[in-house]
PDB file of C-alpha atoms in Angstrom:
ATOM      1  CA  UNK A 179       6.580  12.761  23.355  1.00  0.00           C
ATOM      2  CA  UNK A 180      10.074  11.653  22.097  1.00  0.00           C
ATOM      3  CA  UNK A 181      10.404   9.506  19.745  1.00  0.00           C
ATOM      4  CA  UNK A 182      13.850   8.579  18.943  1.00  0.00           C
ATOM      5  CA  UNK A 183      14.860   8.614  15.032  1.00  0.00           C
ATOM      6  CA  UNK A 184      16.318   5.163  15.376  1.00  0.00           C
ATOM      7  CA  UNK A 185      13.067   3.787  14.727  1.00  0.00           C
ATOM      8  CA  UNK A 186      11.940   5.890  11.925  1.00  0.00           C
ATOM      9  CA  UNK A 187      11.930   6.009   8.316  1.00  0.00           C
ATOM     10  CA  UNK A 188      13.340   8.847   6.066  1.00  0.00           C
ATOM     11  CA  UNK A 189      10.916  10.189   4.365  1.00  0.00           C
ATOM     12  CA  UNK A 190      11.624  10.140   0.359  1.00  0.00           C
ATOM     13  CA  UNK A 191      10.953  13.050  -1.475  1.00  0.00           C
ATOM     14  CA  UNK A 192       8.144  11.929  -3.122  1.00  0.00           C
ATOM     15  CA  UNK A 193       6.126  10.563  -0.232  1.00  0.00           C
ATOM     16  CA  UNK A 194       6.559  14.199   1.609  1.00  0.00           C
ATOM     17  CA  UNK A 195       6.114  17.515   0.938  1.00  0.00           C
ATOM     18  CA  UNK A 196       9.285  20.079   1.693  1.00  0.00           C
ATOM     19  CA  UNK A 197       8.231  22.781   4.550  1.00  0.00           C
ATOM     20  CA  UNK A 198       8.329  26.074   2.729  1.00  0.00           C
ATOM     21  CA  UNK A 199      10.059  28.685   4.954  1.00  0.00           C
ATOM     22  CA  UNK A 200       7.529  29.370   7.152  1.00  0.00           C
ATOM     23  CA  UNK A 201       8.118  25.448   8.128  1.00  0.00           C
ATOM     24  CA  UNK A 202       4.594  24.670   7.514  1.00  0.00           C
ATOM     25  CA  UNK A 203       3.824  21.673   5.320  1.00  0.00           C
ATOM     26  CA  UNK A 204       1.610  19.120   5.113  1.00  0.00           C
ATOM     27  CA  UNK A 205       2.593  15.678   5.224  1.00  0.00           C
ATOM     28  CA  UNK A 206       1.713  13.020   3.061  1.00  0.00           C
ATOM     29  CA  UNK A 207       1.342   9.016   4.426  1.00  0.00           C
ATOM     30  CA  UNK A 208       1.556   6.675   1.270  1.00  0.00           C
ATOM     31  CA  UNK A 209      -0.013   2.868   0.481  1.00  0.00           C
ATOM     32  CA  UNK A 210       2.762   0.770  -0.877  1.00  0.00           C
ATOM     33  CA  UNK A 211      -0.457  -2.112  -1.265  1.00  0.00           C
ATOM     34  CA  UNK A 212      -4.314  -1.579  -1.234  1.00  0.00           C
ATOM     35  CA  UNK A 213      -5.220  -1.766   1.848  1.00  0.00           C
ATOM     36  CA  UNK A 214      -2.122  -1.005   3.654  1.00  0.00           C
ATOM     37  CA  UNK A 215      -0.986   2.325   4.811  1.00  0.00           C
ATOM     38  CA  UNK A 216       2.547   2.820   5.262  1.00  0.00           C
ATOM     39  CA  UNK A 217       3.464   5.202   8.199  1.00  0.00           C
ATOM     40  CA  UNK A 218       6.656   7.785   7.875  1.00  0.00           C
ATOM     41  CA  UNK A 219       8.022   8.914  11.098  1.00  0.00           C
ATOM     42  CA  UNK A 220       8.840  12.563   9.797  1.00  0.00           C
ATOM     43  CA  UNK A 221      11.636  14.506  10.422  1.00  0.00           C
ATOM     44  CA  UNK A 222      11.593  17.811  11.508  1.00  0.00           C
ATOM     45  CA  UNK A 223      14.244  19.034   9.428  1.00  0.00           C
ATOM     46  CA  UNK A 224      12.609  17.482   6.428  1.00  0.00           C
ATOM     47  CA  UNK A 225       8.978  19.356   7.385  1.00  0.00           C
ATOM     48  CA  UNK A 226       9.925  22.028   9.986  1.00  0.00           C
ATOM     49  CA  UNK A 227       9.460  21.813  13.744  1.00  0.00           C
ATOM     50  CA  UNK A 228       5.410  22.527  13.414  1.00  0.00           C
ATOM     51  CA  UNK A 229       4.174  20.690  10.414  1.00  0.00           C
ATOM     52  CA  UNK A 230       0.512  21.510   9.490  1.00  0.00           C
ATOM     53  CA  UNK A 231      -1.776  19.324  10.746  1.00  0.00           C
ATOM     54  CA  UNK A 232      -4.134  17.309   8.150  1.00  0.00           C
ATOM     55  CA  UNK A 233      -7.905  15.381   9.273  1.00  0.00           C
ATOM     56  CA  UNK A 234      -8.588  12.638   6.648  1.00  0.00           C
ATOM     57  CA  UNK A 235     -12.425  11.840   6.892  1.00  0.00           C
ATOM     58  CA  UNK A 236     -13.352   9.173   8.870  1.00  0.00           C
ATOM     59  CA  UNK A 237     -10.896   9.556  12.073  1.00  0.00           C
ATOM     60  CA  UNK A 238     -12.873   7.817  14.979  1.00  0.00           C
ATOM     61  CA  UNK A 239     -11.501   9.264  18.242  1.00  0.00           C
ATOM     62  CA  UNK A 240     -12.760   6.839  20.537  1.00  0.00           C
ATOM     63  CA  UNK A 241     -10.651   4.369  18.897  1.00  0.00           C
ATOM     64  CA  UNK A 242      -7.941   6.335  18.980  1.00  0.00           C
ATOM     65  CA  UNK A 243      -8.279   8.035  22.686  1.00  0.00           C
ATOM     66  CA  UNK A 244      -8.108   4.314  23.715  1.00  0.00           C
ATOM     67  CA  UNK A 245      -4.951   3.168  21.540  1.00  0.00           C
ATOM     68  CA  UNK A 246      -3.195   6.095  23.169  1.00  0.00           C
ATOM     69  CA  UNK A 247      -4.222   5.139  26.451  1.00  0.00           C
ATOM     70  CA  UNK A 248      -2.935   1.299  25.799  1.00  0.00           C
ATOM     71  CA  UNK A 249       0.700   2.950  25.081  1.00  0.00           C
ATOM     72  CA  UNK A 250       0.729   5.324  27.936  1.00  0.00           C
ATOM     73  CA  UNK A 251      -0.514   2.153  30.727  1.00  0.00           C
ATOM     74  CA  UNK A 252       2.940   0.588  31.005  1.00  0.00           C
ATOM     75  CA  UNK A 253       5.330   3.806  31.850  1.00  0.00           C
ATOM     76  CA  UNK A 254       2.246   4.837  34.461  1.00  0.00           C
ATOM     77  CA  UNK A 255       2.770   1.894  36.362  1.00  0.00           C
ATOM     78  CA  UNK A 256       6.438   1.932  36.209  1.00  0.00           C
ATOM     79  CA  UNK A 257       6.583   5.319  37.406  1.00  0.00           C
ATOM     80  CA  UNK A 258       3.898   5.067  39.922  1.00  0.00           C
ATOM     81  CA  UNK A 259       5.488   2.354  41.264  1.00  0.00           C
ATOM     82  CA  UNK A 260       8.803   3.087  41.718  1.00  0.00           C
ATOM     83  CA  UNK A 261       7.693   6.031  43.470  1.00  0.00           C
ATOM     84  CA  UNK A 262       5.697   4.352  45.773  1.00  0.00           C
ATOM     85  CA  UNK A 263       8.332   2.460  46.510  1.00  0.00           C
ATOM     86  CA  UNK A 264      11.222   5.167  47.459  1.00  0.00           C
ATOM     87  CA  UNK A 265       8.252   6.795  49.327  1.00  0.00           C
ATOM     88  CA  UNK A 266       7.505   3.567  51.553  1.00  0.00           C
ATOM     89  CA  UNK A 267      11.498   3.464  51.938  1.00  0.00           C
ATOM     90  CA  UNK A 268      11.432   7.015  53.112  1.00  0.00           C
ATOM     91  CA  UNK A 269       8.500   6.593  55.525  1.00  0.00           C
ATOM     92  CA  UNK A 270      10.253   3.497  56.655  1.00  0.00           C
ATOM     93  CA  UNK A 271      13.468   5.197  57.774  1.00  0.00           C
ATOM     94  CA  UNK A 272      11.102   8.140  59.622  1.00  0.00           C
ATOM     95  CA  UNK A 273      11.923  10.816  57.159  1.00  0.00           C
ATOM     96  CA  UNK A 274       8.208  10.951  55.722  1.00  0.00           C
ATOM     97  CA  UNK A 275       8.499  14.554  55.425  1.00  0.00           C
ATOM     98  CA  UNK A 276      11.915  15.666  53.906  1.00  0.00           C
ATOM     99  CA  UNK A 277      11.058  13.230  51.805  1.00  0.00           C
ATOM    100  CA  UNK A 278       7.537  15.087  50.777  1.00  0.00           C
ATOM    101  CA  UNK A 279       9.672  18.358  50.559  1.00  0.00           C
ATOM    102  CA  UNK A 280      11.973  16.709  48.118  1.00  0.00           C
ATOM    103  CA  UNK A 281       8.712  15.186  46.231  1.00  0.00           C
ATOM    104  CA  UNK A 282       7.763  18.676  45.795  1.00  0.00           C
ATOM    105  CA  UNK A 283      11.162  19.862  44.406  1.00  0.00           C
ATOM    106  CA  UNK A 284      10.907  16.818  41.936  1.00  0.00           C
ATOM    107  CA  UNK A 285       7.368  17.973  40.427  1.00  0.00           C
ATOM    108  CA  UNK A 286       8.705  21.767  40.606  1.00  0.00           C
ATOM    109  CA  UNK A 287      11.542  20.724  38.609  1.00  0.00           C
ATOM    110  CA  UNK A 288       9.638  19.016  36.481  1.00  0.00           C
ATOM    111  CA  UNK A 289       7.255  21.996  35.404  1.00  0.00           C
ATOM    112  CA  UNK A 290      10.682  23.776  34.269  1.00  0.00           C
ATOM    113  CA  UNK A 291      11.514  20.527  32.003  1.00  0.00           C
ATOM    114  CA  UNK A 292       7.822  20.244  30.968  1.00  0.00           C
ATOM    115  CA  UNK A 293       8.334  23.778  29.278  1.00  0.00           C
ATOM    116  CA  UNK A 294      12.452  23.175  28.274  1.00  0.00           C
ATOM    117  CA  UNK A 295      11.753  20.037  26.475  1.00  0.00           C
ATOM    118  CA  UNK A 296       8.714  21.158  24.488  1.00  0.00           C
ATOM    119  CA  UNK A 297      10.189  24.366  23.477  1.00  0.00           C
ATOM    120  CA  UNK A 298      13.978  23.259  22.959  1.00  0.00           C
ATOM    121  CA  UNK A 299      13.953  19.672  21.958  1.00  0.00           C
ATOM    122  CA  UNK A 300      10.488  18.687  20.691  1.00  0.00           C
ATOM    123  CA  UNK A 301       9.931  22.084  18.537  1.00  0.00           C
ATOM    124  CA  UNK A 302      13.736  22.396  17.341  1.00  0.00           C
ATOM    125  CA  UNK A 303      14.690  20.407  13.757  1.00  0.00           C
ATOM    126  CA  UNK A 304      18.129  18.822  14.468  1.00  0.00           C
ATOM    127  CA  UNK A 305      19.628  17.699  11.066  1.00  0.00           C
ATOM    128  CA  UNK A 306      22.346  15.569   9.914  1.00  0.00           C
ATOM    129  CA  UNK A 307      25.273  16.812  10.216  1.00  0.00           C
ATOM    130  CA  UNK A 308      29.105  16.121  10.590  1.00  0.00           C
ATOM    131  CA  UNK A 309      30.705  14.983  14.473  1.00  0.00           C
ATOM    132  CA  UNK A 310      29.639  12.802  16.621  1.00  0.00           C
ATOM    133  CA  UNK A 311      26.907  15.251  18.578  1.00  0.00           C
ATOM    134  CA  UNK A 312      24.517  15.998  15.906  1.00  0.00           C
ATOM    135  CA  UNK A 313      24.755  13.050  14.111  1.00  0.00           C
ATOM    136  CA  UNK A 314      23.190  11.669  18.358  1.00  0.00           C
ATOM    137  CA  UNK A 315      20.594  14.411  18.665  1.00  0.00           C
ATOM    138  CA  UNK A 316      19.652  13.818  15.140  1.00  0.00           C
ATOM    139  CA  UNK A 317      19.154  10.265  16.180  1.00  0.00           C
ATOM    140  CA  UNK A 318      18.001  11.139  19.165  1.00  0.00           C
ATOM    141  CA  UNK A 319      15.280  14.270  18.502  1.00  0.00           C
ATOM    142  CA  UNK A 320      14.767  14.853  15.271  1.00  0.00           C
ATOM    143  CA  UNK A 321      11.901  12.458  14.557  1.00  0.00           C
ATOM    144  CA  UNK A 322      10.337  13.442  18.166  1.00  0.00           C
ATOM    145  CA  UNK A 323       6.871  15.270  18.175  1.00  0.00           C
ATOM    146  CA  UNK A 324       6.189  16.448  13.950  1.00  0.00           C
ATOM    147  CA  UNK A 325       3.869  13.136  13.832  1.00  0.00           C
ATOM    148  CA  UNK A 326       2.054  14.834  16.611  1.00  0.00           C
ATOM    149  CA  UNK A 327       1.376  18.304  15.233  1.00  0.00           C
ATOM    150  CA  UNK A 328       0.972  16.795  11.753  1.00  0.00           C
ATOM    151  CA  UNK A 329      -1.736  14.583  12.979  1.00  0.00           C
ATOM    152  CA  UNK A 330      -3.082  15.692  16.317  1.00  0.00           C
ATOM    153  CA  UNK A 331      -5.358  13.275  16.476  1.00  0.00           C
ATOM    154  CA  UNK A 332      -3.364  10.019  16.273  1.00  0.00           C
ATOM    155  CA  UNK A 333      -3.191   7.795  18.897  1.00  0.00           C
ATOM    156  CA  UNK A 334       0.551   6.332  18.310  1.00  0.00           C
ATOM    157  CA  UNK A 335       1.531   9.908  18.543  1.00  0.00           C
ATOM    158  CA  UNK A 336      -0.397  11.824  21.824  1.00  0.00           C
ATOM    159  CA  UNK A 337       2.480  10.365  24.158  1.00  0.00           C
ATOM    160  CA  UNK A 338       6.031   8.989  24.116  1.00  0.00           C
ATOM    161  CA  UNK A 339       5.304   5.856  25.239  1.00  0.00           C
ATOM    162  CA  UNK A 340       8.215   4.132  26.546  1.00  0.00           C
ATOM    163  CA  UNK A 341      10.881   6.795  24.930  1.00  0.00           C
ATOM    164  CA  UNK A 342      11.429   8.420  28.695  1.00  0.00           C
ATOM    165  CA  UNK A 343      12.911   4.917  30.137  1.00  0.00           C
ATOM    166  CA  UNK A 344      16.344   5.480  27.714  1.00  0.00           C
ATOM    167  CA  UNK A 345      16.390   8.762  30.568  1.00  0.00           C
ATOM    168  CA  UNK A 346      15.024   7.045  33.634  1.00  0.00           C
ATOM    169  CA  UNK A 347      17.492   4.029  33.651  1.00  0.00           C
ATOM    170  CA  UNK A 348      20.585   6.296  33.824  1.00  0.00           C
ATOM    171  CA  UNK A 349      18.900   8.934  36.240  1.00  0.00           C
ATOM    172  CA  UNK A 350      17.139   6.907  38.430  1.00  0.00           C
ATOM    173  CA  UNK A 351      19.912   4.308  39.588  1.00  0.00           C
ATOM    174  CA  UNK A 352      22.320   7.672  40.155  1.00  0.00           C
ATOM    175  CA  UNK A 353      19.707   9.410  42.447  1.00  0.00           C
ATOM    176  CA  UNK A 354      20.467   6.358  44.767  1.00  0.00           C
ATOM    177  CA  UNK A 355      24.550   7.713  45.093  1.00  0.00           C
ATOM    178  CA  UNK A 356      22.526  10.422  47.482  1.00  0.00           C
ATOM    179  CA  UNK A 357      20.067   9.581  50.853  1.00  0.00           C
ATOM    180  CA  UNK A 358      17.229   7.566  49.379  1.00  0.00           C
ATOM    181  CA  UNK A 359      14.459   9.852  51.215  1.00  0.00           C
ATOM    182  CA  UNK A 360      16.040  12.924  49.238  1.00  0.00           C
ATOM    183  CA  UNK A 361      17.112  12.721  45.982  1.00  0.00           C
ATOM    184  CA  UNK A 362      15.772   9.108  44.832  1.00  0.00           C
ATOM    185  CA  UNK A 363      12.435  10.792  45.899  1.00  0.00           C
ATOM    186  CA  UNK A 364      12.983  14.047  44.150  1.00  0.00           C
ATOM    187  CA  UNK A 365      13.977  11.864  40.541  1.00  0.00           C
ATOM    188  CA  UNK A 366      11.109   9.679  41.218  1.00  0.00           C
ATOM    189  CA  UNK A 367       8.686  12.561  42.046  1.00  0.00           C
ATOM    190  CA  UNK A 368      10.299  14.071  38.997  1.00  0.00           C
ATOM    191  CA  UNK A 369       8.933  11.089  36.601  1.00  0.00           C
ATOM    192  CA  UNK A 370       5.738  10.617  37.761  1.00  0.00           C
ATOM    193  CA  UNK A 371       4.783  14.108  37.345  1.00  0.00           C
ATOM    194  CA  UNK A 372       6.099  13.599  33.405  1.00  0.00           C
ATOM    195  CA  UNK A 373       3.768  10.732  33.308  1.00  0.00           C
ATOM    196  CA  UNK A 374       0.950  13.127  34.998  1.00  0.00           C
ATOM    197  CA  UNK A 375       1.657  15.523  31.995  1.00  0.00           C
ATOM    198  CA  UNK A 376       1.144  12.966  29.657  1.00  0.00           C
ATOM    199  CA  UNK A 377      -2.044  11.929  30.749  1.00  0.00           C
ATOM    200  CA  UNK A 378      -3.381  15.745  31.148  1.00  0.00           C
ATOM    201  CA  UNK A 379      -1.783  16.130  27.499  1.00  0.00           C
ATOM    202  CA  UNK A 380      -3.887  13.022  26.250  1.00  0.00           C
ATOM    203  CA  UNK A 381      -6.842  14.744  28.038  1.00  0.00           C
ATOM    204  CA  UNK A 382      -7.120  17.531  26.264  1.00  0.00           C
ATOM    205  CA  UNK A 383      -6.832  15.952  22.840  1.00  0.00           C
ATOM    206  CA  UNK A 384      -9.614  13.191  23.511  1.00  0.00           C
ATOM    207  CA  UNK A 385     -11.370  14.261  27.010  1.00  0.00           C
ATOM    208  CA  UNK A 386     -13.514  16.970  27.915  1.00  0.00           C
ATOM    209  CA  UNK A 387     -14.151  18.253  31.880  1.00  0.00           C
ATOM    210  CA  UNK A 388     -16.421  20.850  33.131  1.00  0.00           C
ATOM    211  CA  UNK A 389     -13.026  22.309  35.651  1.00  0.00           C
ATOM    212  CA  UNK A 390     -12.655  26.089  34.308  1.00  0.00           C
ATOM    213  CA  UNK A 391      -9.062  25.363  34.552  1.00  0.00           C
ATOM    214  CA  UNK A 392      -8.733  22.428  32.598  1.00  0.00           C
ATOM    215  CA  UNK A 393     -10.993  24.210  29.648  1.00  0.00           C
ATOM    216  CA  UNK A 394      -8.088  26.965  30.197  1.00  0.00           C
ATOM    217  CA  UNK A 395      -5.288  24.431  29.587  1.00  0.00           C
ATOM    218  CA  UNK A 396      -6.815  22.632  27.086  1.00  0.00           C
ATOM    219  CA  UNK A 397      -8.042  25.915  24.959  1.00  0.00           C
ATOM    220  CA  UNK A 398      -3.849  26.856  25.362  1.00  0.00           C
ATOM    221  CA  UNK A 399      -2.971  23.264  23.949  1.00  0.00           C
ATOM    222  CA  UNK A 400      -5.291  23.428  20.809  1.00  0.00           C
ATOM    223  CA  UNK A 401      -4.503  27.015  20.492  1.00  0.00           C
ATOM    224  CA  UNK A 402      -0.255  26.012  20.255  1.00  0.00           C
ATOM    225  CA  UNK A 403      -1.331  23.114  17.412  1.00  0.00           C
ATOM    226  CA  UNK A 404      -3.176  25.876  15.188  1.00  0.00           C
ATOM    227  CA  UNK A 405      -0.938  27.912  12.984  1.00  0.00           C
ATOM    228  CA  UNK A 406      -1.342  30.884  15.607  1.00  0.00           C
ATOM    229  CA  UNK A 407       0.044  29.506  18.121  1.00  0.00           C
ATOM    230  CA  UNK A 408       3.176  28.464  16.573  1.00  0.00           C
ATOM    231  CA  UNK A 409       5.797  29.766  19.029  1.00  0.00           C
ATOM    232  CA  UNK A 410       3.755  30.144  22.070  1.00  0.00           C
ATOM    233  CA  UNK A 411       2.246  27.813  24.836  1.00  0.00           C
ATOM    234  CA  UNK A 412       4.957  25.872  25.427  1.00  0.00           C
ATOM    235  CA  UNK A 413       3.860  24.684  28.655  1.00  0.00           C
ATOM    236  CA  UNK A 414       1.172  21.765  29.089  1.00  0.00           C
ATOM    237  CA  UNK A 415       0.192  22.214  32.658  1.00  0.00           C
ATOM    238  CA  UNK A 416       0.287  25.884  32.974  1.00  0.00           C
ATOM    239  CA  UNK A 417       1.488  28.601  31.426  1.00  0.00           C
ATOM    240  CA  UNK A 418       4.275  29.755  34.361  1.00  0.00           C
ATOM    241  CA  UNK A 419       7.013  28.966  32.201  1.00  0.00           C
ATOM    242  CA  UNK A 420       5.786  30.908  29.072  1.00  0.00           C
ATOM    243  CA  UNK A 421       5.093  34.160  31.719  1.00  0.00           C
ATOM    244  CA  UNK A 422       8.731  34.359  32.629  1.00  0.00           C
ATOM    245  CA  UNK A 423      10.007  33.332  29.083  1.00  0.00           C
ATOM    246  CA  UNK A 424       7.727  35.647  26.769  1.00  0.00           C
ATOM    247  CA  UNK A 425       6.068  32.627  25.000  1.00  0.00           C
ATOM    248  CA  UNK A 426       2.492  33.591  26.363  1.00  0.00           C
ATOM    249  CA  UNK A 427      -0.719  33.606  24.234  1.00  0.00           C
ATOM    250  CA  UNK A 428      -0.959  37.665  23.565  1.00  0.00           C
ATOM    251  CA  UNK A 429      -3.850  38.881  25.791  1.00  0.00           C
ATOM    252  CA  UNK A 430      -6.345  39.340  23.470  1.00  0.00           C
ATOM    253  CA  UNK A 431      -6.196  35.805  21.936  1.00  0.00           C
ATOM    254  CA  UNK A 432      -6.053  34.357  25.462  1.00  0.00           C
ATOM    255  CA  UNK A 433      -9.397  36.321  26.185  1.00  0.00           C
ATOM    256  CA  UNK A 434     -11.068  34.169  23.402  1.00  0.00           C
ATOM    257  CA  UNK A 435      -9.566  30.733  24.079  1.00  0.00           C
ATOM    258  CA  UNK A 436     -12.435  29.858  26.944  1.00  0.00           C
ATOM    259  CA  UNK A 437     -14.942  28.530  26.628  1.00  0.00           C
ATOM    260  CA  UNK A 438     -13.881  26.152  23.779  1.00  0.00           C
ATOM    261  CA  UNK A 439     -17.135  24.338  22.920  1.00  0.00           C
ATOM    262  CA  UNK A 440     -16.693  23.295  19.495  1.00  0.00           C
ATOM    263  CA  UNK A 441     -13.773  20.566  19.020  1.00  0.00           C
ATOM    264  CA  UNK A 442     -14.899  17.191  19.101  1.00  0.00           C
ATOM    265  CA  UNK A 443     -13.416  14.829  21.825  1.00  0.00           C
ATOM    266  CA  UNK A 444     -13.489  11.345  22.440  1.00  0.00           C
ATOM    267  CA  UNK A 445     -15.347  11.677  25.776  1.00  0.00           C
ATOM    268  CA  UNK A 446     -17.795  14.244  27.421  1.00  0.00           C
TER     269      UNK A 446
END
């Protein structure tokens, strides 16, 4: 869900509409030549940190659930294989299960960053400004995740695609400094629960299961992207995270989210 602002586009005024100060705003996606639709990564402190999200006619899902799927395919099989590997290393050696306890601090770790970065990174505007730190997390985060709320439905924008690796190939070779069955496991762990995440995340925007749980999650999600959620549901996975921080859907709402029967999804 990052997407680093290197590799967008400022938007010009006239292609996008300012966020009033509620932040909500619709963007707008121009043709510079029949036929060919131009793209603007926005900003979020150009349109606010939950843009409102716009459905042109004629959005085909299944096309879409599968172009997100061809992005997210090569970080699952980097992920899943590296920590295969540091597992097989670990079972190797004879320390199959400290290494299990340290997968299991990796994906409880992970749950807290799951909630951190959404909240704190991927709903926070970072704008130019003067020094050498926010002119990087403007770089960095300020282009991550308004393409997503401002068109939920968007394939190029359900999952970060390879954005995590910039994170991964500084972590990953310093978890090997400690024992490889502890702390290589835990990072490891740590990453393939992200990429996890991101396919549960994909689910609920294109996928529909029968599991009450995942119609619980999945109401949550939806419920965050409408303009009454803004500020809540922070978590994907669960809603721990928003319990102990005060970002929980308010009772009553959360009494209505399930069952959610009529959004239209990519698959039954």
């Amino acid at each position: 869900m990052l997407r680093p602002a290197r590799k967008a586009l400022k938007i010009p005024r006239h292609h996008a509409l300012r966020a009033p100060s509620g932040g909500d705003a619709a963007p707008v996606y121009s043709t510079s030549a029949p036929g060919r639709k131009i793209l603007y990564t926005l900003l979020k402190s150009e349109v606010g940190p939950f843009p409102e999200p716009v459905f042109p006619r004629g959005i085909d899902l299944a096309v879409e659930d599968r172009k997100a799927r061809r992005r997210l395919y090569p970080v699952t099989a980097i992920y899943a294989v590296h920590l295969l590997v540091v597992l097989a290393l670990a079972v190797r050696a004879g320390h199959a299960v400290r290494a299990l306890g340290f997968a299991a601090v990796g994906a409880a770790t992970w749950t807290f960053m799951e909630y951190f970065s959404h909240r704190y990174i991927l709903h926070v505007a970072f704008p130019r400004g003067k020094g050498p730190v926010r002119r990087l997390l403007h770089h960095l985060f300020d282009a991550s995740h308004a393409d997503h709320h401002a068109r939920p439905w968007d394939g190029n924008h359900i999952n970060g695609h390879l954005d995590t690796l910039f994170v991964a190939v500084v972590l990953v070779p310093l978890s090997f400094l400690g024992p490889a069955d502890s702390t290589a496991v835990a990072v490891a762990a740590l990453f393939a629960c992200y990429v996890g995440e991101e396919w549960a995340h994909h689910a609920m925007h294109f996928w529909s299961f029968r599991w009450p749980y995942f119609q619980y999650v999945r109401a949550r999600h939806l419920y965050h992207h409408s303009r009454h959620g803004v500020g809540t549901a922070f978590g994907i996975t669960s809603d721990f995270w928003d319990k102990v921080f005060g970002t929980r859907i308010p009772a009553p709402q959360r009494q209505r989210l399930v069952p959610l029967r009529a959004v239209p999804v990519a698959r039954a």
